[in-house]
mmCIF file of C-alpha atoms and ligand atoms in Angstrom:
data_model
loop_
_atom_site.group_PDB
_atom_site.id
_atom_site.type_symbol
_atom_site.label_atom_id
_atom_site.label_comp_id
_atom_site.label_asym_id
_atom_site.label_seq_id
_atom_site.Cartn_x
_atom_site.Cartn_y
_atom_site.Cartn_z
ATOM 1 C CA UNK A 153 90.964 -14.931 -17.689
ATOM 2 C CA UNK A 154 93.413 -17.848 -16.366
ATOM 3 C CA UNK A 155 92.867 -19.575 -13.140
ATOM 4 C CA UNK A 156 94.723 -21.937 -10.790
ATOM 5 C CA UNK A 157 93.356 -24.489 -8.257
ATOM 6 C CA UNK A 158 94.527 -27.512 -6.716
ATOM 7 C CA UNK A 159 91.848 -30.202 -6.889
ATOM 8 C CA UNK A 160 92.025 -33.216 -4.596
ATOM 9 C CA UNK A 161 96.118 -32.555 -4.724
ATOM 10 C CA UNK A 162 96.186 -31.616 -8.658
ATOM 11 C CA UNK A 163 96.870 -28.179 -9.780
ATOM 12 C CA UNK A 164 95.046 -26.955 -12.441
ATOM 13 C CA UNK A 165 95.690 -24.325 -14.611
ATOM 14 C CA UNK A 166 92.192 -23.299 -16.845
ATOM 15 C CA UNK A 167 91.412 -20.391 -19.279
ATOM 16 C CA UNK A 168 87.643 -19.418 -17.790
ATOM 17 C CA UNK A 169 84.715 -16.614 -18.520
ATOM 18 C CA UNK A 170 84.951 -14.790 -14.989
ATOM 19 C CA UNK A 171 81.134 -15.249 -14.544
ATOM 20 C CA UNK A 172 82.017 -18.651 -14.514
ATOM 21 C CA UNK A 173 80.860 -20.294 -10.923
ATOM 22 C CA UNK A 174 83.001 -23.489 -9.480
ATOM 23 C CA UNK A 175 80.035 -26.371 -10.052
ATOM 24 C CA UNK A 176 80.610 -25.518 -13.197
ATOM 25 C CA UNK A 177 84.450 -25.440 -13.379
ATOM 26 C CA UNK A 178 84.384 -28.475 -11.728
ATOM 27 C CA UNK A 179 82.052 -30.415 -14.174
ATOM 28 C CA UNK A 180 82.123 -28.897 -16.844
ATOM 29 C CA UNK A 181 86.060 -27.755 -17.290
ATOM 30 C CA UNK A 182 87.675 -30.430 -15.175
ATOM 31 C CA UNK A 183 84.782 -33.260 -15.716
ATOM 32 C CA UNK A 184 84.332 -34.098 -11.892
ATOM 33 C CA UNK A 185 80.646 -34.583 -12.110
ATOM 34 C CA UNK A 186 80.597 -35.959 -8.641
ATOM 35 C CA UNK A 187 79.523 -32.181 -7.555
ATOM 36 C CA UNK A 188 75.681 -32.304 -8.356
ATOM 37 C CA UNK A 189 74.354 -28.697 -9.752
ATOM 38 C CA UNK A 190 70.290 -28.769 -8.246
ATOM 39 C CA UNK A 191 69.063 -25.423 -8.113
ATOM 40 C CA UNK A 192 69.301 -21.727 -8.891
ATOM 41 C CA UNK A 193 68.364 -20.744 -5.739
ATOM 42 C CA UNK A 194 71.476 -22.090 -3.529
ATOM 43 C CA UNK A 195 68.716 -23.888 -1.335
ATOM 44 C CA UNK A 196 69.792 -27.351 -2.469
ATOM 45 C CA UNK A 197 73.551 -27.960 -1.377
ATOM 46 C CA UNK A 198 74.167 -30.777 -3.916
ATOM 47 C CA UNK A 199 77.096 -28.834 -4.875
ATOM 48 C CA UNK A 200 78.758 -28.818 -1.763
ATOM 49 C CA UNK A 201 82.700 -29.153 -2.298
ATOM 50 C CA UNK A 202 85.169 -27.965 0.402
ATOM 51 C CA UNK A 203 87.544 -24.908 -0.004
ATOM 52 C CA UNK A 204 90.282 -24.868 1.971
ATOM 53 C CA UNK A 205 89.009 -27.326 4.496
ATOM 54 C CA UNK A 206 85.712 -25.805 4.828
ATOM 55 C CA UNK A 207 82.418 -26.936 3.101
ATOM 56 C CA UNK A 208 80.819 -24.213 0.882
ATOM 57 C CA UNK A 209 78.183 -24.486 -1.806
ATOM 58 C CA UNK A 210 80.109 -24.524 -5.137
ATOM 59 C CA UNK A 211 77.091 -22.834 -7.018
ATOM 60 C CA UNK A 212 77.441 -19.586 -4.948
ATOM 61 C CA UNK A 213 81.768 -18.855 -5.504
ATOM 62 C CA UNK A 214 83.114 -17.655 -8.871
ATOM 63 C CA UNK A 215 85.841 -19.934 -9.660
ATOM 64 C CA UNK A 216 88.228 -16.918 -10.383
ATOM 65 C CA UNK A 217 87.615 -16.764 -6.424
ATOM 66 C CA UNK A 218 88.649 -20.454 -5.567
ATOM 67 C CA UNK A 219 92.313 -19.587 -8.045
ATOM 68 C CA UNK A 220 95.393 -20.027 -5.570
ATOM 69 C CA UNK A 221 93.034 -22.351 -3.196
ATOM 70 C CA UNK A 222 92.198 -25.884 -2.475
ATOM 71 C CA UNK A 223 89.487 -27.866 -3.188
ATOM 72 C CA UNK A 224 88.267 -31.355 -2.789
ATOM 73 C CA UNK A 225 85.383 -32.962 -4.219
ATOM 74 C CA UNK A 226 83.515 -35.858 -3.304
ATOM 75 C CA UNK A 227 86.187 -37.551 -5.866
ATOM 76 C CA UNK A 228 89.027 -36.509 -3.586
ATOM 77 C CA UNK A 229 87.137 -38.743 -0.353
ATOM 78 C CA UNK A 230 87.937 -42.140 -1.143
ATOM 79 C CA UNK A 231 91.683 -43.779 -0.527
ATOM 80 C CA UNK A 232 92.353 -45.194 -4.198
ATOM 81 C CA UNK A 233 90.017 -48.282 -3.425
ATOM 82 C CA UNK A 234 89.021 -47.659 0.034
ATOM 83 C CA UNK A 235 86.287 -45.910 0.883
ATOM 84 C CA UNK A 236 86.344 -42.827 2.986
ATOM 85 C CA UNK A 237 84.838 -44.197 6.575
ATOM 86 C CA UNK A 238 82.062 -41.514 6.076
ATOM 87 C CA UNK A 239 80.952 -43.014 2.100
ATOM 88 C CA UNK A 240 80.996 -46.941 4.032
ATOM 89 C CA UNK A 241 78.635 -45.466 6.845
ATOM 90 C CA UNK A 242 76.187 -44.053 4.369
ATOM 91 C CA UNK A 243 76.822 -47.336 2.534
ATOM 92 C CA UNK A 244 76.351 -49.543 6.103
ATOM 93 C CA UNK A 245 73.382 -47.381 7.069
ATOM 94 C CA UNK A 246 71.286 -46.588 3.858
ATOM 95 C CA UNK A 247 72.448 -42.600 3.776
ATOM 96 C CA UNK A 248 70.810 -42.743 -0.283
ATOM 97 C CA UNK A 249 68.480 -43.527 -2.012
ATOM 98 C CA UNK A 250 68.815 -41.782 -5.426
ATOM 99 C CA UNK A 251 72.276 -40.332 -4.505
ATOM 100 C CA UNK A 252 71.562 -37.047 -6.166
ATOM 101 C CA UNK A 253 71.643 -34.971 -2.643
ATOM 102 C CA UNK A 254 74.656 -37.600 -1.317
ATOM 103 C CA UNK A 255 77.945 -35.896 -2.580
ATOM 104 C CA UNK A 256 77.126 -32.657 -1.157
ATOM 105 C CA UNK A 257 76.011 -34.570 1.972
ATOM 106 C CA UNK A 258 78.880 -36.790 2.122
ATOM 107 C CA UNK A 259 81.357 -33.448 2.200
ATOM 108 C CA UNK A 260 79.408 -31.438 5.044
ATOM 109 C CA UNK A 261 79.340 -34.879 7.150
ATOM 110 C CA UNK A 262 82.749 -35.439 6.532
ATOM 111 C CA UNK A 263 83.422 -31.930 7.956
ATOM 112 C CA UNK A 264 81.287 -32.224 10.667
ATOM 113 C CA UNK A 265 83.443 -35.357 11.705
ATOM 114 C CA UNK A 266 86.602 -33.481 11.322
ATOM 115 C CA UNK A 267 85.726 -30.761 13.827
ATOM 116 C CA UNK A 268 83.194 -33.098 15.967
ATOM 117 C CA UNK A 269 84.413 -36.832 16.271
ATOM 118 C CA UNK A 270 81.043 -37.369 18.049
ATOM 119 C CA UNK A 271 78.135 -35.218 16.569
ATOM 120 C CA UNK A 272 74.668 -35.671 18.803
ATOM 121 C CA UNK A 273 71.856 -35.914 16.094
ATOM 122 C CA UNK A 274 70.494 -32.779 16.910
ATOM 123 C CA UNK A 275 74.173 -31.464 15.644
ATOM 124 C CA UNK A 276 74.168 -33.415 12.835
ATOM 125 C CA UNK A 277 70.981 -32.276 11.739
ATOM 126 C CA UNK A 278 72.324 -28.834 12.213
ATOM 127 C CA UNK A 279 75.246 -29.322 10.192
ATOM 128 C CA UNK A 280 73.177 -30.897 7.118
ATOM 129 C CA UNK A 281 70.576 -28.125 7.897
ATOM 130 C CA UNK A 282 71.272 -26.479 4.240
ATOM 131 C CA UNK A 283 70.985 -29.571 2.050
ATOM 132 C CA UNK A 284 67.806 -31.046 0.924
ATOM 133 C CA UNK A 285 67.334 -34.685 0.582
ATOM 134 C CA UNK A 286 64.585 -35.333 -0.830
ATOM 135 C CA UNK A 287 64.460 -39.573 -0.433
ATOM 136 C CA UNK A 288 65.357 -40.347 2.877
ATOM 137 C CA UNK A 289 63.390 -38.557 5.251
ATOM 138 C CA UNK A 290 67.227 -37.808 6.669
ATOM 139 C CA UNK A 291 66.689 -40.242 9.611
ATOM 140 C CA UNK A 292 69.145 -42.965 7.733
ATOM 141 C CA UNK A 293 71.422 -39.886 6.921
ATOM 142 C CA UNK A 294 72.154 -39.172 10.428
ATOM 143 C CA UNK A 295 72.321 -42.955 10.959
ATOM 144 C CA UNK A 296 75.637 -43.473 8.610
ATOM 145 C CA UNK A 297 77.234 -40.178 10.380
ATOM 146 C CA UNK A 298 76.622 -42.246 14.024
ATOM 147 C CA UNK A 299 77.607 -45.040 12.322
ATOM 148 C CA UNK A 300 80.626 -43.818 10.744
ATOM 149 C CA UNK A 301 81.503 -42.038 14.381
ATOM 150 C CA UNK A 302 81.468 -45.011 16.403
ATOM 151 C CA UNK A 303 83.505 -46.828 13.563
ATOM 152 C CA UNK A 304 86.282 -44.083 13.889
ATOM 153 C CA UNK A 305 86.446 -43.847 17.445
ATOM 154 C CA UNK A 306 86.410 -48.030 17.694
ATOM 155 C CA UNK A 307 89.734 -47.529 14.913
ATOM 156 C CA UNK A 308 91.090 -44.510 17.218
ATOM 157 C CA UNK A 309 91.075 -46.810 20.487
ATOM 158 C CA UNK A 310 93.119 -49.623 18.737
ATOM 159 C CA UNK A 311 95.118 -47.951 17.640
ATOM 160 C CA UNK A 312 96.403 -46.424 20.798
ATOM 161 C CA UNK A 313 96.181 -49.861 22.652
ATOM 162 C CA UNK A 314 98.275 -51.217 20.095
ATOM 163 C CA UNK A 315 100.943 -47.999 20.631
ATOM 164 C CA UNK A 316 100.524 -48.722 24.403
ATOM 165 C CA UNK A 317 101.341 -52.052 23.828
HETATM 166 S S1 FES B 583 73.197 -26.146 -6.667
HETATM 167 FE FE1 FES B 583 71.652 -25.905 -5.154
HETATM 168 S S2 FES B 583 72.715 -24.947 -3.504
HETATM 169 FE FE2 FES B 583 74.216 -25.140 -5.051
HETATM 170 S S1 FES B 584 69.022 -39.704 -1.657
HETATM 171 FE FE1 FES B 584 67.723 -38.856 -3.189
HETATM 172 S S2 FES B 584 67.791 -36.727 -2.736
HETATM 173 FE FE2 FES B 584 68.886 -37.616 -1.092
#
């Protein structure tokens, strides 16, 4: 069967088994190995991309499903050169050790930040609840999404002062 997705803004147009699930359209057909593939189970949440907006675990939607959506990868975060504010807090605060759980982390906490400028850690813990890490005892984790939160809001405020001005 044929399928159509945008990926981080490109549409793609792929012939595909219909069995076939999206971590594995994603690395294997399009050869954005940024989404991790960790388990069977869909315990893990390395695979964590977001369709239309909203963070789901790549390993449990067909990609026949994701055809006429959108979905961005942990390629798709980053500004050309710049880093996404969420991929410098994790870099600021330690968020990794071995980086295997981070692109499915760096998606949800990206999310989170979306919807919740300024996550407590209890929400943030809540929000990562479904992905295992199995390196940082998750303590740096929540960390880089404070970090990253207080970084935003800091940009936010100047940039209103400087419209006020
Ligand atoms: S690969 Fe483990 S939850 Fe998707
Ligand atoms: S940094 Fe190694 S599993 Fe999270």
């Amino acid at each position: 069967m044929q399928v159509t997705m945008t990926v981080n803004g490109t549409e793609y147009t792929r012939e595909i088994e219909g069995r076939m699930l999206l971590v594995h359209f994603l690395r294997d057909v399009l050869g954005l190995t940024g989404t991790h593939w960790g388990c069977d189970t869909s315990n893990c949440g390395v695979c964590v991309v977001w369709l239309d907006g909203e963070p789901v675990k790549s390993c449990t939607v067909l990609a026949a499903m994701a055809g006429g959506h959108e979905v961005r990868t942990v390629e798709g975060l980053a500004n050309g050169a710049e880093l996404d504010p969420i991929q410098e807090g994790f870099r600021q605060c330690h968020g990794l050790q071995c980086g295997f759980c981070t692109p499915g982390m760096l998606m949800t906490c990206r999310a989170l930040l979306d919807k919740n400028p300024d996550p407590t850690e209890g929400e943030i813990r809540e929000a990562i609840s479904g992905q295992i890490c199995r390196c940082t005892g998750y303590s740096s984790i929540v960390r880089s999404v404070r970090w990253t939160a207080v970084h935003e809001a800091e940009a936010r405020n100047a940039k209103e002062e400087v419209a006020q001005a």
